[in-house]
Amino acid sequence: IIATNLLQWALYYPAVLDPSELGMNESDRLAAADSLQAYGAGDLLGALQKYPEGAASSIGGKLYRAGVLLGVGRVDEARAGLGGVAADNPGRRALERMIAAVKFSEKEAWDPESLATSGEAVAESYYLQSRSDLKGAREAARLATQLTPENGYAWTRLTELEFSFSRTKEATAALENALRHTPRNAQAHALKGFVLSADNLIEEARQSFEEAVRLDGALGNGWLGLGLTKIKRGDLEGGRGDLQTAATVEPTVSGFHSYLGKAFSMEDKPVDARKDLDLARRLDPNDPTPLLYSALELQQRNRTNEAIADLEKSIELNDNRRVFRSQQLLDQDKAVRSANLAKIYQNAGMRDVAVREATRAVENDYTNPSAHLFLANSFDALRDPKRIELRYETPWFNELLLSNLLSPVGGGQLSQFVSQQEYSKLLEVDGIGASFSNEWRSTGELRSNASVFGTAGDVSFGIDAYYRDDPGDRLNSEANLQELYGQFKWQPTPDDVFYFLGKWADQQSGDNFETYDNLPLA
């Protein structure tokens, strides 16, 4: 499928028709009884396999067969099966609207009052989304569930759109109805996995993804989610293998190659990572995601200028994701990109530019923990190591505290020395890690910092230690500083977080105030 419009957004033809609205005669209904049963349960492949040979005898039978063919991607056969069906038939209108949405063909606007069937409402929901009207798409999906409350496909559609607005509670409620009416809908099970992942219920999410790929082994979203949950649990190789499967079963989807490239980068396989990230960019040049992951990979290889160029381009393309992301989520995306750009500027020694970019990230989304973390890091680079000039102490600590308070467990490490932010928290691996840095200068000054951190399910912790010993360069200018930070976070429910922060410090110093007539040692 060639990327059109702003970027790839819908790469399959979902079921949109409700057989109860088609007016099938008794003969067609009896002949297709097994197929109708599979369709009603959400099993589109089974519905096609169990459809009887021979032409349908009624208009409703023709529409049902065309809807099943379209649901498995056989567009030309579906269109051919609509011969003899009136152009103003609600079922035909729904199928043609769905084809126009995926192919991004321009059609005249529909009056919401004219939507008389749930099939039309679901198709209109997809069409409005292809035009970046997410609110209108959600209202059309909600109308579909009101017209036919037993239509599980309509409830799945509503779940997708509620999730696009980060309304996980509403998405969960809609998803319960979807799975009650269509329990074999693989897409609904994959969607459930992502909703559970958003609530940090990783084990339950893994089970949902496994059910999705069991029902439909060619569903890329199922393999994507399964791979991400394995990575989250520390199985990087197994997770990367599932991401490869996602990119294999749906090889033209840019997003799958973006995640696969990032997984290769995490495995320290830069050649493979670059191959998939470049392929993702070619498949969909308007998608900002591969540019973000490319920048992070280039940063690790000390190719700073190229990393900055990719991230700036990613920020420029950020709003292209409005096809399936609400404005609030777009602001969060931009904040993550700006925060990473600030980090790269900081590594390049451009401290003032880093502070400005980090500030812009906070302005884009004040509730984004990544933005606050990198603004804290930018202020940290400006702090006086002697702790005499305290100009940046308060803003640094304030931003670090906000970052740790706002981030969910598993959304980042509780360490002020380990700070690279991922685009997806599922790429943060559970487990224990450590870092150590030691710096000795020709003046005799010694600086050391160490950190131990970890995440396990709903619990994360971080312990940071900092040591500085400076003999000074003049009389009575020696300084010694020892600091110890301890942090602990527990998230018993998706809406409740308990956070503890403790600090111990010991500082001994001579006269280190900066004055005009400081004299060096004789």
Tab-separated table of C-alpha atoms in Angstrom, residues 21 127 141 222 234 243 251 262 265 311 319 343 361 489 510 517:
chain	number	residue	atom	x	y	z
A	21	GLU	CA	-29.271	-4.282	8.458
A	127	TYR	CA	-13.605	8.473	6.215
A	141	ALA	CA	-18.449	5.628	15.788
A	222	GLY	CA	-0.619	-8.343	17.312
A	234	GLY	CA	13.752	-8.117	29.374
A	243	LEU	CA	8.865	-7.283	15.602
A	251	PRO	CA	6.105	-5.439	5.005
A	262	LYS	CA	14.952	0.697	17.362
A	265	SER	CA	19.725	-0.388	17.954
A	311	LEU	CA	15.275	15.297	15.165
A	319	ASP	CA	1.647	17.082	13.486
A	343	LYS	CA	19.832	16.252	25.220
A	361	ALA	CA	9.393	20.843	25.344
A	489	LYS	CA	7.954	4.501	43.333
A	510	GLY	CA	37.067	26.521	52.458
A	517	ASP	CA	41.059	39.342	44.047
